[in-house]
Short mmCIF file of C-alpha atoms in Angstrom, two decimals:
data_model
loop_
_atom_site.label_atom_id
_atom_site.label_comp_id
_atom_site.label_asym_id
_atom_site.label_seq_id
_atom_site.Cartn_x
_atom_site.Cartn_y
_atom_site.Cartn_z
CA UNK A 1048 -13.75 -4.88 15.95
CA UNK A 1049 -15.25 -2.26 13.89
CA UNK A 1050 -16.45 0.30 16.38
CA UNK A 1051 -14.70 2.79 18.68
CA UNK A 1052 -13.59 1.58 21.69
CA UNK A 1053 -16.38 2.10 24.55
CA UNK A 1054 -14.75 3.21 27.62
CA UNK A 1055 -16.08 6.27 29.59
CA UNK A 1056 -15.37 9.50 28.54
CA UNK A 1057 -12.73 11.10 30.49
CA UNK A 1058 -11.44 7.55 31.01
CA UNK A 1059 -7.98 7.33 28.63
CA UNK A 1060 -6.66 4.77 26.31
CA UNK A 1061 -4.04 3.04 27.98
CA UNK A 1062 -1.69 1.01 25.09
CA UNK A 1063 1.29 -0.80 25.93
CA UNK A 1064 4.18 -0.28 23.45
CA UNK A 1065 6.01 -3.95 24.07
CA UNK A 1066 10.00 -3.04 23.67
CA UNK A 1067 11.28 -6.77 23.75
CA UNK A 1068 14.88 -7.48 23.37
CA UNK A 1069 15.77 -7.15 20.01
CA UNK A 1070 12.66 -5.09 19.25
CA UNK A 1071 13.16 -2.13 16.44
CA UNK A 1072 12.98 1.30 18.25
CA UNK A 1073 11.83 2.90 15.32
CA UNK A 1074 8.48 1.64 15.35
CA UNK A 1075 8.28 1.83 19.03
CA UNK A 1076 9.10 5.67 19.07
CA UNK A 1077 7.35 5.71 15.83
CA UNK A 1078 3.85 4.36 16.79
CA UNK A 1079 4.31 6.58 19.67
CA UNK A 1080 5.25 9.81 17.73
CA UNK A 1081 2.01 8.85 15.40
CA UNK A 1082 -0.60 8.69 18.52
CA UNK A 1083 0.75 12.05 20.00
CA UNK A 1084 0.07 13.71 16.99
CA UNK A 1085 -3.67 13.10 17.39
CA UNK A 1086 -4.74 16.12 19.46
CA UNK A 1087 -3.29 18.59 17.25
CA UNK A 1088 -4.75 16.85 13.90
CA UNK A 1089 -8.16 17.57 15.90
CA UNK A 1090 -8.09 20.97 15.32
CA UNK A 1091 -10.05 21.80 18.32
CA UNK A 1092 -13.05 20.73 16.50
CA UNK A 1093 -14.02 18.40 19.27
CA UNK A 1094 -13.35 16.51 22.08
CA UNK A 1095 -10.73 13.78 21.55
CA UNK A 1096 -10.27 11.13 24.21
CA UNK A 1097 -7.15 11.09 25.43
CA UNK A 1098 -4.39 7.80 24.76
CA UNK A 1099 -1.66 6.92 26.70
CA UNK A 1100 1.02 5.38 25.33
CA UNK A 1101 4.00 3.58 27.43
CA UNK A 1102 6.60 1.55 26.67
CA UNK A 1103 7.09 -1.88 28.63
CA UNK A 1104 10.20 -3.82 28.79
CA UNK A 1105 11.27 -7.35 29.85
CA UNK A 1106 11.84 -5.52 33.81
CA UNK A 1107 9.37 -2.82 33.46
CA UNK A 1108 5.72 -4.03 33.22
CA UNK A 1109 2.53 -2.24 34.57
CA UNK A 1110 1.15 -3.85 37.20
CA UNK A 1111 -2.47 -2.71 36.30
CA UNK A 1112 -4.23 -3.66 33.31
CA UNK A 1113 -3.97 -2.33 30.07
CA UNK A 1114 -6.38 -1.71 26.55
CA UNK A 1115 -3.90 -2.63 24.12
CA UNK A 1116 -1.06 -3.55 23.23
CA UNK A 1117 1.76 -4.21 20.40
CA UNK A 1118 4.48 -6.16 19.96
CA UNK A 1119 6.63 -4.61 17.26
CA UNK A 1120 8.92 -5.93 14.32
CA UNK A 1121 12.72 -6.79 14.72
CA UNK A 1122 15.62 -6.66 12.87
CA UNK A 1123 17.11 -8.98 14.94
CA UNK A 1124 16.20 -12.73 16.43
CA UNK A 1125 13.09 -11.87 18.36
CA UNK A 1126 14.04 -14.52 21.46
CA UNK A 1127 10.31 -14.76 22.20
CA UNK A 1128 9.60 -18.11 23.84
CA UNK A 1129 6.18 -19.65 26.00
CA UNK A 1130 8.05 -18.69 29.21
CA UNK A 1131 9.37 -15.58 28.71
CA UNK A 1132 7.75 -12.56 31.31
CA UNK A 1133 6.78 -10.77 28.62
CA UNK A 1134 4.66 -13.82 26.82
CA UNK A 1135 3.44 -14.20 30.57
CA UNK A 1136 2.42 -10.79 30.84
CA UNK A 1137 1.09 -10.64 27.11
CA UNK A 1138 -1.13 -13.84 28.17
CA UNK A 1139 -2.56 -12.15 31.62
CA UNK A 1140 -3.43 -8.83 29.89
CA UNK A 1141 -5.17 -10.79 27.16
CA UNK A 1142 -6.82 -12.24 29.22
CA UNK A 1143 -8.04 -9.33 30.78
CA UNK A 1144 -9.66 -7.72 28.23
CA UNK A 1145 -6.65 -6.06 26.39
CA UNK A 1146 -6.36 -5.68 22.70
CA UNK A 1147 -2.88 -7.97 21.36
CA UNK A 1148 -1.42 -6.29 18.41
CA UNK A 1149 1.73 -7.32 16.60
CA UNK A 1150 4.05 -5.82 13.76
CA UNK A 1151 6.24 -8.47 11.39
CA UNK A 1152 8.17 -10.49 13.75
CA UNK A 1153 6.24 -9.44 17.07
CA UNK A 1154 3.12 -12.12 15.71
CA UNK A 1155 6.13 -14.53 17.56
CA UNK A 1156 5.38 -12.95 20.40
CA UNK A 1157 1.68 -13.74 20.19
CA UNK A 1158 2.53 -16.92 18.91
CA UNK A 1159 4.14 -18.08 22.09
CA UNK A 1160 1.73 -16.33 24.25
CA UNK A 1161 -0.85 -19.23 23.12
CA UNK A 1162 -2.78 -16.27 21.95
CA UNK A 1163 -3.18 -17.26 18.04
CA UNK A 1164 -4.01 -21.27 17.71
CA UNK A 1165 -7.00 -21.28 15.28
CA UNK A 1166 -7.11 -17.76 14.70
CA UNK A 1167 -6.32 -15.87 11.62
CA UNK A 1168 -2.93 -13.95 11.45
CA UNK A 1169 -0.17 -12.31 9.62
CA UNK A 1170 3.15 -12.01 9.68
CA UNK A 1171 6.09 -10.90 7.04
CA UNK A 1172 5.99 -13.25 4.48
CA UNK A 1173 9.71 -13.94 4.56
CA UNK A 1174 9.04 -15.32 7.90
CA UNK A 1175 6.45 -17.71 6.58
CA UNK A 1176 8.09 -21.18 6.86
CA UNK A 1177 9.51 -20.28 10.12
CA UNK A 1178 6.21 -19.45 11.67
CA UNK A 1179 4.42 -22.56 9.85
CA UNK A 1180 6.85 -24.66 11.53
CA UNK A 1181 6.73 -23.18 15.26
CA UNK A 1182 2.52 -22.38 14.83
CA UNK A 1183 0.59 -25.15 12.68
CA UNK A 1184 -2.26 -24.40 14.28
CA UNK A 1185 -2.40 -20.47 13.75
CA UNK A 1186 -4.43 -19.93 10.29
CA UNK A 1187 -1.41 -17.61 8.93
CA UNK A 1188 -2.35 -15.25 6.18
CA UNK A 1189 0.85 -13.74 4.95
CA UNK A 1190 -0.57 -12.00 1.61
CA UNK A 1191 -2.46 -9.58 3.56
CA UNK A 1192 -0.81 -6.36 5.24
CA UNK A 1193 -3.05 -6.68 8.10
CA UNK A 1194 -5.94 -9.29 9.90
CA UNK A 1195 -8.13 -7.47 12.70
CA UNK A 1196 -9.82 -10.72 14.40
CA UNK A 1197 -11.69 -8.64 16.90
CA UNK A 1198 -9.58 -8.91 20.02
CA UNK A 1199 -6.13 -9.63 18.65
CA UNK A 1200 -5.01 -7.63 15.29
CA UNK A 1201 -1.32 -8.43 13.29
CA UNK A 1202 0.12 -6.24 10.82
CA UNK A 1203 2.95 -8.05 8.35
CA UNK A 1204 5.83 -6.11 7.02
CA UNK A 1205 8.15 -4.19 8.72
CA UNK A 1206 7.05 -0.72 8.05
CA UNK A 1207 3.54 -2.25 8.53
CA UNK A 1208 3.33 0.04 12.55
CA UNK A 1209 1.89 2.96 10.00
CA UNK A 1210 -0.93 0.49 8.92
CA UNK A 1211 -1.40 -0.70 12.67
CA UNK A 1212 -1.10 2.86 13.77
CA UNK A 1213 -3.67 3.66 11.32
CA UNK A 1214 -5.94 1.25 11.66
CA UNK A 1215 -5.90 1.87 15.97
CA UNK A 1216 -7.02 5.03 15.12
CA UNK A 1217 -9.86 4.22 12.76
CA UNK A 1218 -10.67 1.95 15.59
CA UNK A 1219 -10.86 4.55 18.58
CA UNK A 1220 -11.32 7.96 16.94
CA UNK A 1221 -13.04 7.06 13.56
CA UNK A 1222 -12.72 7.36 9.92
CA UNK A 1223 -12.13 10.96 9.94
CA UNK A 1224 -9.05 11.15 12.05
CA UNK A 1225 -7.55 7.87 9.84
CA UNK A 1226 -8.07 10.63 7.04
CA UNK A 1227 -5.79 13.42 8.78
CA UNK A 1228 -3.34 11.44 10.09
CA UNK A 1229 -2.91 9.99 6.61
CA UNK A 1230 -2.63 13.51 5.05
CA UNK A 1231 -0.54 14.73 7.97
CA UNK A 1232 1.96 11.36 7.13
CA UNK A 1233 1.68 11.33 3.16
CA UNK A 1234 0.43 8.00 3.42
CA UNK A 1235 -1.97 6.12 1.93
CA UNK A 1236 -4.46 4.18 4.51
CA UNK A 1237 -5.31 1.28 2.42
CA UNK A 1238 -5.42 -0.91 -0.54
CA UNK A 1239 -1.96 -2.80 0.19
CA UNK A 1240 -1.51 -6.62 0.25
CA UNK A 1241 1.91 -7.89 1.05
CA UNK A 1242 1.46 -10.49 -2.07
CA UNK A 1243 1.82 -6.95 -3.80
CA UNK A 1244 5.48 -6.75 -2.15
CA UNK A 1245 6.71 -10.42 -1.52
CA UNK A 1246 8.92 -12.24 -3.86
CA UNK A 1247 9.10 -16.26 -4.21
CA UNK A 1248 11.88 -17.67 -2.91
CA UNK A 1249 12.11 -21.13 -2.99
CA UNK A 1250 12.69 -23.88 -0.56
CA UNK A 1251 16.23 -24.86 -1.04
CA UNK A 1252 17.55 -26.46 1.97
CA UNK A 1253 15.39 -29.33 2.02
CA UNK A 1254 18.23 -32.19 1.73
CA UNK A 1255 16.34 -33.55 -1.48
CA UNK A 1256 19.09 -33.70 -4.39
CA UNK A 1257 16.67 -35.63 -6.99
CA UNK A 1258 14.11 -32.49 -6.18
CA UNK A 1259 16.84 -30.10 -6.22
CA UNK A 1260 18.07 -31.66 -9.77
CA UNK A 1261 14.42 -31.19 -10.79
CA UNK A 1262 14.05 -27.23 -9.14
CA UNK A 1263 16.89 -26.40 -11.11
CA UNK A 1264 15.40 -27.83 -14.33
CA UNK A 1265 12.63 -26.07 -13.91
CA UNK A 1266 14.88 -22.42 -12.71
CA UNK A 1267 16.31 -23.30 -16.34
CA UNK A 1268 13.66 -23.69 -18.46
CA UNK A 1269 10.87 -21.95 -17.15
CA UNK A 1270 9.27 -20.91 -20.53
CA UNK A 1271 9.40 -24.00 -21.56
CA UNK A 1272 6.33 -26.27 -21.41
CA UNK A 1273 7.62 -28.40 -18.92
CA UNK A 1274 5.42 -31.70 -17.85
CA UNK A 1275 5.42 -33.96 -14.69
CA UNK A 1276 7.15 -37.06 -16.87
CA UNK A 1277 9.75 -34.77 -18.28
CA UNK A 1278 10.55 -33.20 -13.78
CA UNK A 1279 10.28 -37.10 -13.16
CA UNK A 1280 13.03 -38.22 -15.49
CA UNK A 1281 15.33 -35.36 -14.67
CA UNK A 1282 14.78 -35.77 -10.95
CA UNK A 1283 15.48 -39.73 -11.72
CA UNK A 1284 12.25 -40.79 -10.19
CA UNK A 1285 8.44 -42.25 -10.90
CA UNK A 1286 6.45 -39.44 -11.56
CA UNK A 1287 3.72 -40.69 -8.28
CA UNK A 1288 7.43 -40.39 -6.16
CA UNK A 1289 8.33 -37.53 -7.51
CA UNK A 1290 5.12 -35.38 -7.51
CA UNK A 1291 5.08 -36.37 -3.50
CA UNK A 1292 8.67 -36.37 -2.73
CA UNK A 1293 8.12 -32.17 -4.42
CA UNK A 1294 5.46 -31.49 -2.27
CA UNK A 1295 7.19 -32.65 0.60
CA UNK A 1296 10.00 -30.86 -0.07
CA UNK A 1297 9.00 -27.60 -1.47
CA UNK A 1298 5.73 -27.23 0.09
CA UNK A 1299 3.97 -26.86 -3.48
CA UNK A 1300 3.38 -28.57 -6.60
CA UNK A 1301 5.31 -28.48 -9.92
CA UNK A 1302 2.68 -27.07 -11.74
CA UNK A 1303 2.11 -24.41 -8.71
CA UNK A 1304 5.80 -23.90 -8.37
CA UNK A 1305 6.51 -23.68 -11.79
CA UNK A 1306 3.54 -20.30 -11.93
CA UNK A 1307 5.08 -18.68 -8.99
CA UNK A 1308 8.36 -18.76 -10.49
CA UNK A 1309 6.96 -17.95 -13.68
CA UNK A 1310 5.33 -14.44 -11.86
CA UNK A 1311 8.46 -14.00 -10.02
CA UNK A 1312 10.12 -13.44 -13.48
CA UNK A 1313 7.65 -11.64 -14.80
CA UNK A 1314 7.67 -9.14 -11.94
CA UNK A 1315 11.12 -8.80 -12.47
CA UNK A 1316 10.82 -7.75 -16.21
CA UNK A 1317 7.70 -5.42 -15.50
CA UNK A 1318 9.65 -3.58 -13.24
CA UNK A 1319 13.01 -2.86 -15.31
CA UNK A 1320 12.27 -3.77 -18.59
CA UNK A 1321 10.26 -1.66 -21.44
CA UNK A 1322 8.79 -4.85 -23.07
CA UNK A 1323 5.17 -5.38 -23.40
CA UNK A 1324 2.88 -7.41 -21.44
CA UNK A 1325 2.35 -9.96 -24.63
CA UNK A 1326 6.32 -10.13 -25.04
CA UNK A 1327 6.52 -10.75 -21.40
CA UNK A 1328 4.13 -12.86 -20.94
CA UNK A 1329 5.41 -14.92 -23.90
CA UNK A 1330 9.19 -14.83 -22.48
CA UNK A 1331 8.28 -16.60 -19.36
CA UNK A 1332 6.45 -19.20 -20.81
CA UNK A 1333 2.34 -18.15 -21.14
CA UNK A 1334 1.16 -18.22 -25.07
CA UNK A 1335 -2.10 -16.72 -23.57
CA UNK A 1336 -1.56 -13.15 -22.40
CA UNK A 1337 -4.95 -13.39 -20.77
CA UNK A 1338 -3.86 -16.57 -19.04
CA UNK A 1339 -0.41 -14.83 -17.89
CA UNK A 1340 -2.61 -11.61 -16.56
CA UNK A 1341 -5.09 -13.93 -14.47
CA UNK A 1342 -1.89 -15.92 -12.95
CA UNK A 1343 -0.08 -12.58 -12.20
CA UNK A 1344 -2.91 -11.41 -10.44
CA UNK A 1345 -3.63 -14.53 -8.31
CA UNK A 1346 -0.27 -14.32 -7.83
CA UNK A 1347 0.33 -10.25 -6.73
CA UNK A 1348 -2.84 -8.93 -5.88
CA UNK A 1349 -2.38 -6.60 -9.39
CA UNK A 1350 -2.96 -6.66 -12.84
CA UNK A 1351 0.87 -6.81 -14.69
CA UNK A 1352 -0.35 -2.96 -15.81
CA UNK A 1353 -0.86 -1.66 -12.44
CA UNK A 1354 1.92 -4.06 -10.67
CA UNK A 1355 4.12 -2.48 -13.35
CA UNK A 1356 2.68 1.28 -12.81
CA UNK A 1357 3.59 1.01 -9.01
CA UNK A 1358 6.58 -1.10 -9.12
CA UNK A 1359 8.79 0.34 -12.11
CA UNK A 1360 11.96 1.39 -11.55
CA UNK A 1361 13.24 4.29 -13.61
CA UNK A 1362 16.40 4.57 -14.95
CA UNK A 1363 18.84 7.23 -12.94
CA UNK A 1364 19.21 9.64 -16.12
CA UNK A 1365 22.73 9.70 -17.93
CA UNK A 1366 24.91 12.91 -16.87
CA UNK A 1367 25.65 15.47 -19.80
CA UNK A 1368 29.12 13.75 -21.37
CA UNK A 1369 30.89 17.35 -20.57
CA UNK A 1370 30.00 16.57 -16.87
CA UNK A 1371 31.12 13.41 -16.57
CA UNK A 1372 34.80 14.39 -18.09
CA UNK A 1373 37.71 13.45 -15.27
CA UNK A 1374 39.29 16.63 -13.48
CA UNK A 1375 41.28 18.35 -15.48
CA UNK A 1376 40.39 16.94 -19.19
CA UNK A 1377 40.55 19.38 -21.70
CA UNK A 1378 37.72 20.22 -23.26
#
């Protein structure tokens, strides 16, 4: 969908702000706050078609149809499930024409609505293996911030209702109002990937100890230049057992897992260390810093100089000692 919604003119946008138990109120209030501040960013310059914005509960659901709406993140277990009234009501306005949208754990939502099989989608990538397991059909895309598939749209991270919100707007009231509101918020509208944000953490609780002897061999020695035989023998297995009995267990290959932990360290040192990228790139095992900057970027999304121009954290700087003297010391 790449055009403002067509509806008549004086006709408003009716969206559905989905508060399901366990649902976090600041992105409900917050995606409503954003939309009401529309007619004022307008300036009076023109007409703006009006939007409605409601919020339906579990006992509270509009009879009449809606044109969108969004499920929002959670802090909390979302307790979505095929037969729950709101999946039922999700499905029938859906089905009726209405735009699904979802924030971070709200994709669930869709998920059990039947709304995503073979479609593309998003969710927070912590919640990756969860949502592989319950959806193998849904073509899940968790490096990117936010899919828009037409008729259904999912945003990933928690925070991600400002990208949603944006993007709504771009949809209904153009690129001009997306630029605004993004002033107005001291935002910026694009160029975000959650690969840019998420962190590997590995699959631990697979039950496998010869892989688990072998993960932590590799967790160990990550610079070094590890091999399949050398994983085999510490895991105590052929290395045709062992490369399958990894993938089954970990979801990825040595050599794949062995990179993504490899970046994961790296990120780690460009964002609190003051080494270069050669001397990083050599500590976590890449003799080619041009190798190490193509992996990182496959990996993040950025180049190690802009991952670590975005990412760095600065040191808090050290009080004056005469400050930091306890009450009453004599200076």
């Amino acid at each position: 969908m790449t055009n403002k919604m067509q509806k008549p003119p004086n006709s408003p946008i009716r969206l559905a702000l989905v508060a399901y138990p366990g649902a976090q109120r600041s992105a409900v209030e917050g995606l409503a706050d954003l939309f009401a501040l529309l007619p004022r960013l307008s300036r009076g310059e023109e007409a703006i078609q009006r939007l409605e914005t409601r919020t339906v509960t579990e006992t509270d659901r509009p009879a009449g149809s809606v044109d969108a709406f969004v499920f929002p993140p959670s802090l909390e277990s979302t307790q979505a499930r095929p037969d729950h009234p709101l999946a039922h009501w999700a499905r029938a306005q859906h089905g009726a024409g209405a735009l699904a949208c979802s924030v971070c754990a709200g994709a669930f939502w869709l998920g059990h609505a039947g709304l995503l099989d073979r479609r593309p989608a998003t969710t927070h990538w912590a919640l990756e293996p969860a949502f592989r397991a319950a959806f193998p059909q849904v073509e899940l895309q968790p490096d990117h911030i936010l899919v828009d598939d037409l008729d259904i749209v999912t945003a990933g991270g928690l925070m991600a209702w400002l990208d949603l919100g944006l993007h709504l707007t771009g949809l209904w009231f153009g690129p001009d109002m997306v630029s605004r509101l993004a002033r107005h918020l001291l935002v910026d509208p694009a160029g975000r990937e959650q690969r840019h944000y998420s962190g590997f953490r590995p699959a631990r609780g697979h039950g496998d100890a010869a892989v688990l002897r072998a993960q932590r061999r590799i967790e160990t020695g990550f610079a070094d230049p590890l091999s399949v035989a050398d994983l085999a023998t510490h895991a105590g297995l052929s290395e045709r057992t062992f490369l399958r009995r990894f993938q089954a267990a970990t979801g990825l290959g040595p050599a794949a897992y062995l990179q993504r932990l490899r970046v994961e360290k790296a990120r780690g040192a460009l964002e609190r260390s003051g080494g270069t990228t050669a001397e990083i790139a050599w500590s976590v095992g890449y003799r080619d810093p041009s190798a190490f900057a193509r992996a990182f970027k496959s990996g993040t999304g950025l180049t190690p100089g802009a991952y670590r121009a975005r990412f760095r954290v600065t040191p808090r700087p050290q009080r004056p000692a005469a400050l930091c003297r306890p009450a009453g010391a004599r200076i």
